[in-house]
Short mmCIF file of C-alpha atoms in Angstrom, two decimals:
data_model
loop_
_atom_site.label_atom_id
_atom_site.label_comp_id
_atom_site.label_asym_id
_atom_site.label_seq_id
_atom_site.Cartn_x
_atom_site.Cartn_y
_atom_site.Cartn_z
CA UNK A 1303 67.50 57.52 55.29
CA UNK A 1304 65.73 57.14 58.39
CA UNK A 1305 62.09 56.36 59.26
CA UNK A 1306 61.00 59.44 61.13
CA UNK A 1307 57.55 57.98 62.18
CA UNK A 1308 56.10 57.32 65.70
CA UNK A 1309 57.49 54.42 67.34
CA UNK A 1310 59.76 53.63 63.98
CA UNK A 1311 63.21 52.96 64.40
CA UNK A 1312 65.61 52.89 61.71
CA UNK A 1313 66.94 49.30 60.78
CA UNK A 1314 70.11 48.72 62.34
CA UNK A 1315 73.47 48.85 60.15
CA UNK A 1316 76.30 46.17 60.48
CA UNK A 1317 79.16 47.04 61.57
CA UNK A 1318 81.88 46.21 59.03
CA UNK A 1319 84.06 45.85 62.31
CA UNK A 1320 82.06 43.49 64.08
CA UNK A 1321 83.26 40.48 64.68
CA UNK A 1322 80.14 38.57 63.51
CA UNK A 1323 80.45 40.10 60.33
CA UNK A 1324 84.25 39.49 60.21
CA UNK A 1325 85.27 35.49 58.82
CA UNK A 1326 89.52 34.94 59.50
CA UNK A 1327 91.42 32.58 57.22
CA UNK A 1328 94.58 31.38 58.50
CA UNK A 1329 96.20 32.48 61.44
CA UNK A 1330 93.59 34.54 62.42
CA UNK A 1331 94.07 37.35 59.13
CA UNK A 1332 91.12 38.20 57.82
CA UNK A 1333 89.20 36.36 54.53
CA UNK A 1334 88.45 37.97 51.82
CA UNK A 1335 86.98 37.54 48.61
CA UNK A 1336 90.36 37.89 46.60
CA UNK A 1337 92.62 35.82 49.16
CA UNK A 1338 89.81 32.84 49.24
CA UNK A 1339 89.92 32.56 45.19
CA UNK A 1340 93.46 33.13 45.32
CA UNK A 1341 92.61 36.27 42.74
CA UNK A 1342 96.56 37.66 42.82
CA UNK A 1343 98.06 34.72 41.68
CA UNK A 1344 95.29 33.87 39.05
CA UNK A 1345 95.05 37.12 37.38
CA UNK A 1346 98.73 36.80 37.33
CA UNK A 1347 98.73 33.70 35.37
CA UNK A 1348 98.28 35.28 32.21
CA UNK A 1349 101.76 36.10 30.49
CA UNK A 1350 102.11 37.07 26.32
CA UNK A 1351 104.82 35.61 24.58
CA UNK A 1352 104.03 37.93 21.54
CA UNK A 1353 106.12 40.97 21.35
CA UNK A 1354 104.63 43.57 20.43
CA UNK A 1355 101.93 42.03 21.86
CA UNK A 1356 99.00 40.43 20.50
CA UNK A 1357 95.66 41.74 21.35
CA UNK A 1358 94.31 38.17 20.96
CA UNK A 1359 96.68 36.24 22.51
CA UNK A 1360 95.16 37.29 26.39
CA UNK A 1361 92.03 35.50 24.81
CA UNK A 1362 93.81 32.26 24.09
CA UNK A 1363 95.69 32.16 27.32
CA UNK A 1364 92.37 32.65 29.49
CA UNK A 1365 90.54 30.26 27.13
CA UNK A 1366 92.68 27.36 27.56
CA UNK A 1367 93.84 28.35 31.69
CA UNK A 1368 89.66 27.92 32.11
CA UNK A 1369 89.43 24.64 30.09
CA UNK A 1370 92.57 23.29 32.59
CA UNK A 1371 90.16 24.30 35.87
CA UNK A 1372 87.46 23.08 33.97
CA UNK A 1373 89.28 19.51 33.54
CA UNK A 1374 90.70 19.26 37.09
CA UNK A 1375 86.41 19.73 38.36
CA UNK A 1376 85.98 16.78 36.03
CA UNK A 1377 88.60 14.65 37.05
CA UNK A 1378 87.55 15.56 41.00
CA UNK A 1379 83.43 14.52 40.01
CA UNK A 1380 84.68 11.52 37.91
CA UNK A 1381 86.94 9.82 40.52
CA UNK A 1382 84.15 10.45 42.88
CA UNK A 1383 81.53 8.94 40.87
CA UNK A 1384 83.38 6.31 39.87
CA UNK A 1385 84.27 5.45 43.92
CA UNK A 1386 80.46 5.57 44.84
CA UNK A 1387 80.10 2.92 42.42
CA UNK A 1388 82.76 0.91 43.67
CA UNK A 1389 81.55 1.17 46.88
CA UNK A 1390 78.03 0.60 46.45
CA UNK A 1391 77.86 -3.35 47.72
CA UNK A 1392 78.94 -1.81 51.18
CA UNK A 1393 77.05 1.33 50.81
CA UNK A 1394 74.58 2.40 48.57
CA UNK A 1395 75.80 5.51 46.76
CA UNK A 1396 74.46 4.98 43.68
CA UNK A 1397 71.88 8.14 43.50
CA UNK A 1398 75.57 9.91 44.11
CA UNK A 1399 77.15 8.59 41.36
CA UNK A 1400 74.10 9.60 39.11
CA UNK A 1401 74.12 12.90 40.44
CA UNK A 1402 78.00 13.64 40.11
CA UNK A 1403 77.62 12.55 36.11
CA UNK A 1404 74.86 14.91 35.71
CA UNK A 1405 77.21 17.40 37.15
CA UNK A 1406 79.83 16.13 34.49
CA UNK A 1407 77.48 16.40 31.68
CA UNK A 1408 76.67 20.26 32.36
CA UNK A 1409 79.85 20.83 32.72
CA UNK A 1410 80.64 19.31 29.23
CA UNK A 1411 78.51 21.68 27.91
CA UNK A 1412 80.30 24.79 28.92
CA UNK A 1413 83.44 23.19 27.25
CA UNK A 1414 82.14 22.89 24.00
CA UNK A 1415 80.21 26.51 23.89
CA UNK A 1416 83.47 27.62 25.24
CA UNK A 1417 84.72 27.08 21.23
CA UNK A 1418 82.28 29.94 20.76
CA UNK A 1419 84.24 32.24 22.66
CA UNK A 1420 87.62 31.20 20.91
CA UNK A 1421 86.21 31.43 17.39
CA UNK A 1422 85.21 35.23 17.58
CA UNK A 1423 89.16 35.08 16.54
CA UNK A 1424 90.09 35.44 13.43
CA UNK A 1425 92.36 33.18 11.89
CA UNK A 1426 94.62 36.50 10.68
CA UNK A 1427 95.17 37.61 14.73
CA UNK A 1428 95.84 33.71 15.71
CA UNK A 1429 98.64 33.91 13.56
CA UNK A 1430 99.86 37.31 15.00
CA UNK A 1431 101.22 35.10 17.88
CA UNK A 1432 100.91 31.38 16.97
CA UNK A 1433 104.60 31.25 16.17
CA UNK A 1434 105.67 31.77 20.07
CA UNK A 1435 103.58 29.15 20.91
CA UNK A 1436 105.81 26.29 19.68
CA UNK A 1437 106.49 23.59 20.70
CA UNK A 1438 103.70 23.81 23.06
CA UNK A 1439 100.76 22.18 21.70
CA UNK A 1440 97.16 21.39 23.39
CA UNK A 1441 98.01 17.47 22.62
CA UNK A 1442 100.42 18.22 25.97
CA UNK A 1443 97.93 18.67 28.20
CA UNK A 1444 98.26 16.12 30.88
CA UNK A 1445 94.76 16.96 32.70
CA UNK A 1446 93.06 15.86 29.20
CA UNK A 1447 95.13 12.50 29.04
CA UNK A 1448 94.24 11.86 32.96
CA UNK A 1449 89.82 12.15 32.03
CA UNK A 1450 90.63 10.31 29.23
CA UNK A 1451 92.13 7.39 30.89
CA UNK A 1452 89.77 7.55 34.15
CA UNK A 1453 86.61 7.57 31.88
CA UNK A 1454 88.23 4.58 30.40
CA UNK A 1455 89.82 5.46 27.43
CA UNK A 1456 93.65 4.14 28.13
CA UNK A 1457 96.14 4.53 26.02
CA UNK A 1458 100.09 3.60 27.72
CA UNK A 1459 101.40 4.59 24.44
CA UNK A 1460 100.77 8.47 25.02
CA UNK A 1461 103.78 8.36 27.90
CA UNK A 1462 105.65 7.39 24.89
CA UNK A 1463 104.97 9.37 22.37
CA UNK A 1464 105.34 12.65 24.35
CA UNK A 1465 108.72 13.11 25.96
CA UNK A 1466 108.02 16.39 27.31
CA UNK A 1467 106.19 14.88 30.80
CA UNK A 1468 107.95 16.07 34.13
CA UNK A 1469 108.52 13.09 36.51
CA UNK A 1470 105.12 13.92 38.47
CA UNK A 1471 103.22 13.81 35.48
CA UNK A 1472 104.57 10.38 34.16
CA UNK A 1473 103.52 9.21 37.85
CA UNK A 1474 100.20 10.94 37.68
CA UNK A 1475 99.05 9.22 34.13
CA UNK A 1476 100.91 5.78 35.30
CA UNK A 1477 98.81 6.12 38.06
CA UNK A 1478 95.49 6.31 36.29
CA UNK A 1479 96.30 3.88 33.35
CA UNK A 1480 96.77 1.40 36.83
CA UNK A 1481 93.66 2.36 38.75
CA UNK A 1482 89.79 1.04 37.94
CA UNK A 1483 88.14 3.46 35.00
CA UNK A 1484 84.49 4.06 35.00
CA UNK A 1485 83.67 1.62 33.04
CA UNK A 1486 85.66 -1.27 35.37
CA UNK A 1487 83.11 0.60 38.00
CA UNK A 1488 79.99 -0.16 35.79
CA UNK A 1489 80.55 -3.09 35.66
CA UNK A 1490 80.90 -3.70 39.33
CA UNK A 1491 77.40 -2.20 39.86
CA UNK A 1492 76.20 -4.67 37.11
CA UNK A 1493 77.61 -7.58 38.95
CA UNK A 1494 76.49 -6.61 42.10
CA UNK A 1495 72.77 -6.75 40.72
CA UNK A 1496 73.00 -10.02 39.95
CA UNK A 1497 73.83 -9.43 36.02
CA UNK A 1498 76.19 -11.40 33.94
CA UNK A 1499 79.25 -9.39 33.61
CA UNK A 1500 82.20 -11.89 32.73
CA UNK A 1501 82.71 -10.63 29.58
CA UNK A 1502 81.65 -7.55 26.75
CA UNK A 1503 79.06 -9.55 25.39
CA UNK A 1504 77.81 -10.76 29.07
CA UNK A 1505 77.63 -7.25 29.66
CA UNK A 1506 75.82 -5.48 26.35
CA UNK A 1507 73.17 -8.63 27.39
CA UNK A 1508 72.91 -7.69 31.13
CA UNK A 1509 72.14 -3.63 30.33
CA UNK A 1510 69.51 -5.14 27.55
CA UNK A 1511 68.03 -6.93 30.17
CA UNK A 1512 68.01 -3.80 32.74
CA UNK A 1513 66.69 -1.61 29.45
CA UNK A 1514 63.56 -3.60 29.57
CA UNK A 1515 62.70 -4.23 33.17
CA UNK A 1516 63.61 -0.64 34.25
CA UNK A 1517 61.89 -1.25 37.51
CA UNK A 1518 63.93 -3.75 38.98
CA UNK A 1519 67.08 -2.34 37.42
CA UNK A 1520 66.67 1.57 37.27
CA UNK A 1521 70.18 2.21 38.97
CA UNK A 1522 71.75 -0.12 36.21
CA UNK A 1523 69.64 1.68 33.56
CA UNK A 1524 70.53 5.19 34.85
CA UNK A 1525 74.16 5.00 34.89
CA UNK A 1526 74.40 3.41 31.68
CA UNK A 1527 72.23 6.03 30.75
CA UNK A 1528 74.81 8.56 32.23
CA UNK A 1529 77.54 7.22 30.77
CA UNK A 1530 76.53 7.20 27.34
CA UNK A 1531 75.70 10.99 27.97
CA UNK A 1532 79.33 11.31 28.74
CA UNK A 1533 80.60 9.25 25.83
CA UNK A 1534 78.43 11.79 23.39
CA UNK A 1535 79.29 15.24 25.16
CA UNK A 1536 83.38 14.25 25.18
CA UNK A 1537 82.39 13.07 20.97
CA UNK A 1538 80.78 16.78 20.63
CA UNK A 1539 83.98 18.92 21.96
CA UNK A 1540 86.47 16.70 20.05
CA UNK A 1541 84.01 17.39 16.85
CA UNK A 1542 83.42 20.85 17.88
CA UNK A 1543 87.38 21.38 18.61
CA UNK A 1544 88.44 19.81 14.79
CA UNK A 1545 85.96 22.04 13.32
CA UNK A 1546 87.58 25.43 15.16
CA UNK A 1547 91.12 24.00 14.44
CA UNK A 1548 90.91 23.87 10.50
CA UNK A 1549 88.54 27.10 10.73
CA UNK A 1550 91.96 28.49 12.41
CA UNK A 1551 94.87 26.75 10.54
CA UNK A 1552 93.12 24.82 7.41
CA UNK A 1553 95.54 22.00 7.84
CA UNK A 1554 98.41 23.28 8.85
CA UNK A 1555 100.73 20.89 10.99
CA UNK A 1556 99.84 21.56 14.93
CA UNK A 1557 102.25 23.60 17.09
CA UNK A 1558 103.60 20.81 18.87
CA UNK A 1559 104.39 18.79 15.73
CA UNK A 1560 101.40 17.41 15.55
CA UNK A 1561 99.65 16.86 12.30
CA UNK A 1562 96.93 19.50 13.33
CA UNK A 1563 93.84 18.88 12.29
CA UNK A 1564 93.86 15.27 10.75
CA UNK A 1565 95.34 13.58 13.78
CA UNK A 1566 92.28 15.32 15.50
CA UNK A 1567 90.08 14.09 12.92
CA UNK A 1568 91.45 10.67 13.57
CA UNK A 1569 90.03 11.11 16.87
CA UNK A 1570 86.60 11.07 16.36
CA UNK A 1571 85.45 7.70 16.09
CA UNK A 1572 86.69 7.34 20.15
CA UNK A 1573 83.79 5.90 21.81
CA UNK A 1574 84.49 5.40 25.64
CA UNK A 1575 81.85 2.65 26.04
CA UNK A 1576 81.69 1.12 22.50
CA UNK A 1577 79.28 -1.62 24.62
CA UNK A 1578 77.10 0.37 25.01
CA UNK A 1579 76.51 1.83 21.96
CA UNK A 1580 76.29 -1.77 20.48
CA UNK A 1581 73.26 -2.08 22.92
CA UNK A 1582 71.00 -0.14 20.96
CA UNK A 1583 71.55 -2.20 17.99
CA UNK A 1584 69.94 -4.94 20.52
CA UNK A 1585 66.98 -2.64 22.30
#
């Protein structure tokens, strides 16, 4: 509708065929929405084993696909945090590192009100397909095993008790039970302020120590700080996850041949940073 006032004129209208308004990918073809998010491929990732098919089982499929894109963000913002502290003597990147862990921590979130989602299944349509699902079982999922070891949780005898690894994913996990966790970070940053960091004890003193001059040690404070947050959010999905499982299965033996639900309560106590929870025995 135009303006049909005196001395009005009518906005002008882009030109879907301009070339200001036109963004090329590639070889000059043209961008778009779908072929930037790679939307063919990722809407065609979703395959049902059931036959007839189980309205559910799209549900479980797109659940655990997000939780997979969810982990590979996690792994990207941990190494990255955990780099900016390991480089902070040369360059200080600490306010980085802070900022990438809050970024973890949100994300966190979303994975355990993602069990929402999953639980408006009931436990009679999980079984309408759980069958096809064996042997695959979520203890296989490599992406898991890789924040796991990076946040400093290692554990070499995982590459032996699941045979099922490809060759690149033996390499990818033998690579991260090799390379610095964020914890062996930490504890650089402690060291480079001057801390004691020789040993665990040296250590639970030092962060004491930063706890009560926060001043002169607020980036020491902070990222302990942050990764305690971590610690607790990772606790509150593997609680959160143990509670959906037997609300699913009771305690049935897990798909892959797992024992289901009470190897995943045997998984709770896991602290990350068991030195720092000690601190606050000491505050």
């Amino acid at each position: 509708m135009t303006d049909s006032r005196p001395g009005s004129q009518a906005a002008p209208q882009a030109d879907p065929h301009d070339e200001r308004f036109v963004s090329f990918g590639e070889q000059g073809a043209q961008l778009t929405y779908g072929s930037y998010l790679r939307l063919p491929a990722l809407l065609d990732a979703q395959h049902l084993e059931s036959d007839p098919p189980a309205h559910d089982e799209l549900l479980f499929i797109t659940i655990h696909q997000v939780y997979e894109l969810w982990f590979k963000q996690l792994i990207h913002e941990v190494i990255a945090a955990r780099d900016a502290m390991l480089g902070q003597v040369e360059d200080d990147r600490l306010w980085w590192a802070q900022h990438l862990l809050a970024r973890v921590h949100v994300i966190e979130r979303v994975l355990v009100q993602q069990v929402d989602v999953l639980e408006t299944m009931t436990p009679q349509d999980f079984l309408q397909f759980r069958q096809q699902l064996a042997p695959a079982s979520g203890f296989q999922s490599v992406q898991f095993r890789e924040l796991e070891f990076l946040s400093g949780a290692k554990d070499p005898a995982y590459l032996e008790r699941f045979r099922g690894l490809t060759d690149a994913e033996q390499q990818r996990l033998g690579r991260r039970l090799a390379e610095p966790t964020l914890w062996d970070a930490f504890v650089a940053v402690v060291a480079a302020h001057g801390l004691p960091a020789g040993d665990d004890e040296e250590i639970a003193m030092s962060v004491r120590s930063a706890a009560h001059d926060r001043s002169r040690y607020a980036a020491v404070w902070a990222l302990a700080e942050a990764l305690l947050q971590h610690d607790e959010l990772a606790a509150s999905w593997r609680a959160r996850h143990v509670v959906m499982v037997e609300r699913m299965i009771g305690s049935k033996s897990g798909t892959g041949g797992s024992s289901g639900s009470a190897y995943l309560r045997g998984r709770l106590p896991l602290q990350y940073y068991p030195v720092l929870w000690d601190v606050r025995s000491r505050l």
